Coordinates of C-alpha atoms in Angstrom, one line a residue:
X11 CA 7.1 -38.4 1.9
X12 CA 5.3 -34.8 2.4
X13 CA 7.5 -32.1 1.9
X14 CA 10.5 -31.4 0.8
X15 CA 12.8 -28.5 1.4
X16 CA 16.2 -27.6 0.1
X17 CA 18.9 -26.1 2.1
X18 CA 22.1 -24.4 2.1
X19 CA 25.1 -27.1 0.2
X20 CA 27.2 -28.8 2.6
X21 CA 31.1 -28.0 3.2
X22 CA 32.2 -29.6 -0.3
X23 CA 29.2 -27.7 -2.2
X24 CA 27.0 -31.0 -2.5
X25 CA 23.5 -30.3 -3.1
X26 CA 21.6 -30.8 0.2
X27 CA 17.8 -31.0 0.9
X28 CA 15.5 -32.5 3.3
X29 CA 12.2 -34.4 4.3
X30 CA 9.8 -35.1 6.2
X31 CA 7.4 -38.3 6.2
X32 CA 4.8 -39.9 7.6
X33 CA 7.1 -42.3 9.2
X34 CA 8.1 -39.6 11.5
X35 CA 11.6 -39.3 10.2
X36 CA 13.4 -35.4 9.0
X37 CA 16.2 -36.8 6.7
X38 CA 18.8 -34.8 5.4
X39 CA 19.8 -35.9 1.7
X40 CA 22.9 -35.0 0.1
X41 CA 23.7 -35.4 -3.6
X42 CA 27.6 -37.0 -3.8
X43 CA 28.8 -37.1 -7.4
X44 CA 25.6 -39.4 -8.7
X45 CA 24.8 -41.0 -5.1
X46 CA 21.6 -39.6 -3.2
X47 CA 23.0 -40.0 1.1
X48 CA 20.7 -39.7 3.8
X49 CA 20.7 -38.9 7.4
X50 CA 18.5 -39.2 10.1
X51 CA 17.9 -35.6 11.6
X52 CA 15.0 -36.3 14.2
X53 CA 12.5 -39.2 14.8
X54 CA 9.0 -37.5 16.0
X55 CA 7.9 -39.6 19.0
X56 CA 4.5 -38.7 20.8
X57 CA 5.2 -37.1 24.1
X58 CA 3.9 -39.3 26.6
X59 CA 3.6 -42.5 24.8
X60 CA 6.4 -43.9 26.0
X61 CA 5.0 -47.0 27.6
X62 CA 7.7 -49.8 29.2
X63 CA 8.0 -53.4 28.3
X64 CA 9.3 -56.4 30.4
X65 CA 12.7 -56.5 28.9
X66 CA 13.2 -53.4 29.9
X67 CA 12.9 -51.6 26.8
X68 CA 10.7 -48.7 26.0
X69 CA 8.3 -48.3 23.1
X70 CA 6.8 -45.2 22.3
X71 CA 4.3 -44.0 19.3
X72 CA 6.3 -42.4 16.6
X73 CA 4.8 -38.8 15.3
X74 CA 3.6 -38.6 11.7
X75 CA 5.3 -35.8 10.2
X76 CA 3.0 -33.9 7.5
X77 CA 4.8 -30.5 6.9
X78 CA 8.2 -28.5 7.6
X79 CA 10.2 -25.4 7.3
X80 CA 13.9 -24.3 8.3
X81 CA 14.0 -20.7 9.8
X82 CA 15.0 -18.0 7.7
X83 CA 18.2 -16.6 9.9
X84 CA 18.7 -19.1 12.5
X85 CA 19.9 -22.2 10.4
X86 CA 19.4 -25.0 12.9
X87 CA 16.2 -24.3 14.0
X88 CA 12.7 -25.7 11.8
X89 CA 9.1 -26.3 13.2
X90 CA 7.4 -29.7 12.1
X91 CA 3.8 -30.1 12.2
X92 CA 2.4 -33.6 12.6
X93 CA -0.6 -35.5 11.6
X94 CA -1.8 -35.1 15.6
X95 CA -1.9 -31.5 15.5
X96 CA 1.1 -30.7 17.5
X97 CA 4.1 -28.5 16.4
X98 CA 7.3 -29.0 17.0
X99 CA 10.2 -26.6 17.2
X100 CA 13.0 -28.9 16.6
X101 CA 17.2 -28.3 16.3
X102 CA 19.3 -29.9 13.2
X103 CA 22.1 -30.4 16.3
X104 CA 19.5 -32.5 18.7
X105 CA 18.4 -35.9 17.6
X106 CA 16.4 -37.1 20.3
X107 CA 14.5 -33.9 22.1
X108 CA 12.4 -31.0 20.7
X109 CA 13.3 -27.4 21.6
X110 CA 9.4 -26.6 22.1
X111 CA 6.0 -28.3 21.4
X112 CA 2.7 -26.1 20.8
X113 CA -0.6 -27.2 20.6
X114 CA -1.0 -26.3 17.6
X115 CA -5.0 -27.8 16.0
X116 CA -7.8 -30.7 16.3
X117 CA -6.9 -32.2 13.3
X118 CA -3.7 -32.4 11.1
X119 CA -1.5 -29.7 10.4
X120 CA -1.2 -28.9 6.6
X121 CA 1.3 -26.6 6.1
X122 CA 3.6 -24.2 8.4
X123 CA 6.0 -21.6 7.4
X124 CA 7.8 -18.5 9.1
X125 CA 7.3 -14.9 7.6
X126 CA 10.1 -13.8 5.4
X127 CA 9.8 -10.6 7.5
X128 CA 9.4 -11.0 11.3
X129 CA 12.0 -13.9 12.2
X130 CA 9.5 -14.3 14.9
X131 CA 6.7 -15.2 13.8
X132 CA 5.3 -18.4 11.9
X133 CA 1.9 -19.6 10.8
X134 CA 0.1 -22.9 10.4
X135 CA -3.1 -24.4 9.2
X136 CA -4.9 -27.7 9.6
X137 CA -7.9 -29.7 8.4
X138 CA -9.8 -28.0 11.7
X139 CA -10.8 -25.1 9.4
X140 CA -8.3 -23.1 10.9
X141 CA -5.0 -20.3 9.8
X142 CA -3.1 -19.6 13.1
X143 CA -0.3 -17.0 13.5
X144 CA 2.2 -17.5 16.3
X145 CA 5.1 -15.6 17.9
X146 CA 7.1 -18.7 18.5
X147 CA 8.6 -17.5 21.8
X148 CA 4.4 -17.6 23.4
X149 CA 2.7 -21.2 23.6
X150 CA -0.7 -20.1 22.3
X151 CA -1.3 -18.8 19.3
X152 CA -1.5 -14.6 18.6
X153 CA -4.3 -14.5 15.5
X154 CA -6.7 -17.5 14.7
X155 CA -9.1 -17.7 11.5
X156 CA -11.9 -19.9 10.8
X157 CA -12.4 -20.8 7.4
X158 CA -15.3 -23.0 7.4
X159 CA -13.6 -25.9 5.5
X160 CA -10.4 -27.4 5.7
X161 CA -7.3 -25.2 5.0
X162 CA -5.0 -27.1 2.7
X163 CA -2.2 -24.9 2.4
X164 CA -0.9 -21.1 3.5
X165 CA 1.4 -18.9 2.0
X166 CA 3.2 -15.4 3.2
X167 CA 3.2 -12.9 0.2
X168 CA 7.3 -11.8 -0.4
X169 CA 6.5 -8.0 -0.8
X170 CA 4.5 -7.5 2.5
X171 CA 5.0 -9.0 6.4
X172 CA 1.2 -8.7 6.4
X173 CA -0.3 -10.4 3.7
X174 CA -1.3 -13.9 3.4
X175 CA -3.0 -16.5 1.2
X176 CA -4.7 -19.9 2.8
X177 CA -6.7 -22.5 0.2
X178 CA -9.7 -24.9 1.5
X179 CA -11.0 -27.8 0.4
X180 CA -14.1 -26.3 -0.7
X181 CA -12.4 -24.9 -3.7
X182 CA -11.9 -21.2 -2.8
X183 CA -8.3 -18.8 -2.0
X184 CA -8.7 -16.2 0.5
X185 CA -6.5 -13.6 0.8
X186 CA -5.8 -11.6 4.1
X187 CA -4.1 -8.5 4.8
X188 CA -3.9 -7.6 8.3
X189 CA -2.2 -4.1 8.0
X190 CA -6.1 -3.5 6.4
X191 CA -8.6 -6.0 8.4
X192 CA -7.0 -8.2 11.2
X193 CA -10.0 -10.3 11.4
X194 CA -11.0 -11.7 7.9
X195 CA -9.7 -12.0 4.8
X196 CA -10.2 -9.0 2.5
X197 CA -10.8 -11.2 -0.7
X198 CA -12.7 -14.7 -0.9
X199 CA -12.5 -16.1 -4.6
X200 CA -13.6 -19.6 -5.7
X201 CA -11.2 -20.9 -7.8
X202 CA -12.2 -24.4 -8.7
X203 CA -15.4 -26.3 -8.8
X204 CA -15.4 -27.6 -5.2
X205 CA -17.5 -31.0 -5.7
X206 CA -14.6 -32.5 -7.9
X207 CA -11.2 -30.4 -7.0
X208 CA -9.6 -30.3 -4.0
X209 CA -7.2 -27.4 -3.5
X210 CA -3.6 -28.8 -2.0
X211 CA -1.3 -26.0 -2.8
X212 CA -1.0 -22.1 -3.1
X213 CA 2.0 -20.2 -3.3
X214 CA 3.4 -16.2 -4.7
X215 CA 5.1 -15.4 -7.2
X216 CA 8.4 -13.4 -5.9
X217 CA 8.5 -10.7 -8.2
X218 CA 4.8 -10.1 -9.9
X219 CA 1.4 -9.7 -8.1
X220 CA 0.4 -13.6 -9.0
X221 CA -0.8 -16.5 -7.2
X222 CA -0.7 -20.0 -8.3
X223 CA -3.2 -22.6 -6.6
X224 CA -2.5 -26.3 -7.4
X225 CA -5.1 -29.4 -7.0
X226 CA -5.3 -33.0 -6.4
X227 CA -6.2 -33.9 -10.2
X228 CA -2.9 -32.2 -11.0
X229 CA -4.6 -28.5 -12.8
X230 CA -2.5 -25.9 -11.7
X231 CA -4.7 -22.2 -11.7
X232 CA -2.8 -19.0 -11.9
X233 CA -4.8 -16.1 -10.6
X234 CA -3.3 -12.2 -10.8
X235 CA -3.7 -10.2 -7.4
X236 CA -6.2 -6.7 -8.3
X237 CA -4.7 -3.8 -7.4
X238 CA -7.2 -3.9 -4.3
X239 CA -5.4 -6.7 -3.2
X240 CA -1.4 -5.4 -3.2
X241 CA -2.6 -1.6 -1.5
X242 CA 0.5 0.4 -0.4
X243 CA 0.1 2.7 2.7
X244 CA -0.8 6.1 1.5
X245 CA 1.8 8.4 1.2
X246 CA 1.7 11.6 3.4
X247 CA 2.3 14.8 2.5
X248 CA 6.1 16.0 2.2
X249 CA 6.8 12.8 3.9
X250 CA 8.8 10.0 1.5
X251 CA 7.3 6.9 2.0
X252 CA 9.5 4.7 3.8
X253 CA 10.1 0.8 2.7
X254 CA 12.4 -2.5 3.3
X255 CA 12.7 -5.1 5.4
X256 CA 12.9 -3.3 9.0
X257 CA 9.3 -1.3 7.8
X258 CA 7.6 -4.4 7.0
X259 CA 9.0 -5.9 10.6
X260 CA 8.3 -2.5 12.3
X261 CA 4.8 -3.3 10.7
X262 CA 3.2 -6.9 11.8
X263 CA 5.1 -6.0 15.2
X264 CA 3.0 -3.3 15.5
X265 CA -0.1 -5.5 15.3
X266 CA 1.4 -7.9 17.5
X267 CA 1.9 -6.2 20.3
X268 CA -1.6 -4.8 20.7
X269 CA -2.1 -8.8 20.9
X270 CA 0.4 -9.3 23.5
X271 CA -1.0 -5.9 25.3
X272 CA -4.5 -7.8 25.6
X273 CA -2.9 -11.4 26.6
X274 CA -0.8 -10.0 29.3
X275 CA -4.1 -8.3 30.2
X276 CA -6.2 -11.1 30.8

């Protein structure tokens, strides 16, 4: 099993979470009185592997499943990324057919997750080096970032739609901030010693300017943003800086659409 994810309780206020495994399965798991029950969501099959057999049945690969998330306002809809690089945008009310596929990387995809801000927009990284950010109504992908070693893990900061941590395997966290530089990370910092730690995990604290970045020999490292890191627009004069939820969407669609201005272009 690779990730799990909990979500809202079902009708009769049971606990409910779900899965997703290298079998290829998303199971849905309630908690009845002391009795775990599960439920097949989706089964990942490779597109275009069907292959047919003489009995008249059809095989077909199944996908390995390495990573998940559920949309923050639509509650059907979650992407799955697989151990072949694909994405898949995928319903909880279809079993057996995916809503949209992307292309996604070369090489496994690590982690994906949609910003808490812009219910557009998700992001995704792999062991190909690379942190992608998508607009999940466009196939190809609207920001890409090399990294120069495999990117374990990403994670959207709660207080801004802009800001971003990604971990690699050769011990470091960068941290990006594309309101400020849309084309590197504004803060590399090595955070373990990267011939014996692998970094796995990284994620923010919702309230405090903290990151915590976990290994594969089980250390967890808790590092505090600098006050470089967490910059706030400058206020102008006689003007009262405006925040919330609708600024910080105003604010990565902003940057997105100069993307979309250049892809329409060419």
């Amino acid at each position: 099993m690779f990730q799990v994810k909990w979500q809202k309780d079902d009708m009769d206020n049971n606990l409910n979470f779900f899965s997703v495994s290298s079998d290829g399965r998303i199971v849905s798991w309630t908690l009845v009185k002391s009795e775990l029950v599960h439920t097949d969501v989706i089964k990942l099959k490779v597109e275009g592997s069907t292959t047919e057999v003489p009995e008249g049945l059809q095989l077909y690969t199944v996908g390995c499943g390495t990573a998940f998330d559920f949309h923050k306002e639509i509650d059907y809809m979650f992407l799955v990324g697989t151990e072949e690089g694909k994405i898949y945008k995928c319903s909880k009310s279809y079993s057996s057919q995916f809503l949209d596929t992307y292309d996604a990387h070369n090489m496994a995809v690590d982690a994906v997750t949609w910003n808490p801000y812009h219910t557009k927009v998700f992001m995704s990284c792999s062991s190909d080096w690379t942190v992608k950010i998508w607009d999940h109504t466009i196939k190809t992908p609207m920001f890409i970032y090399d990294l120069n070693s495999a990117v374990g893990d990403v994670a959207w900061a709660p207080y801004s739609s802009t800001v971003f941590a990604a971990v690699t395997t050769d011990g470091k966290a960068h941290v990006f901030d594309l309101a400020i530089n849309k084309y590197e990370a504004i803060c590399n910092q090595p955070v373990v010693a990267k011939k014996k730690n692998k970094i796995t995990h990284v994620q923010f604290n919702p309230i405090h300017p903290i990151i915590i970045v976990g290994d594969d020999r089980g250390h967890i490292t808790c590092l505090k943003l600098s006050p470089n890191l967490r910059r706030m627009p400058k206020e102008k004069k006689g003007q009262e800086m405006q925040k919330g939820p609708a600024v910080e969407t105003a604010k990565l669609d902003k940057l997105l659409n100069l993307v979309r201005e250049v892809k329409t272009k060419s």
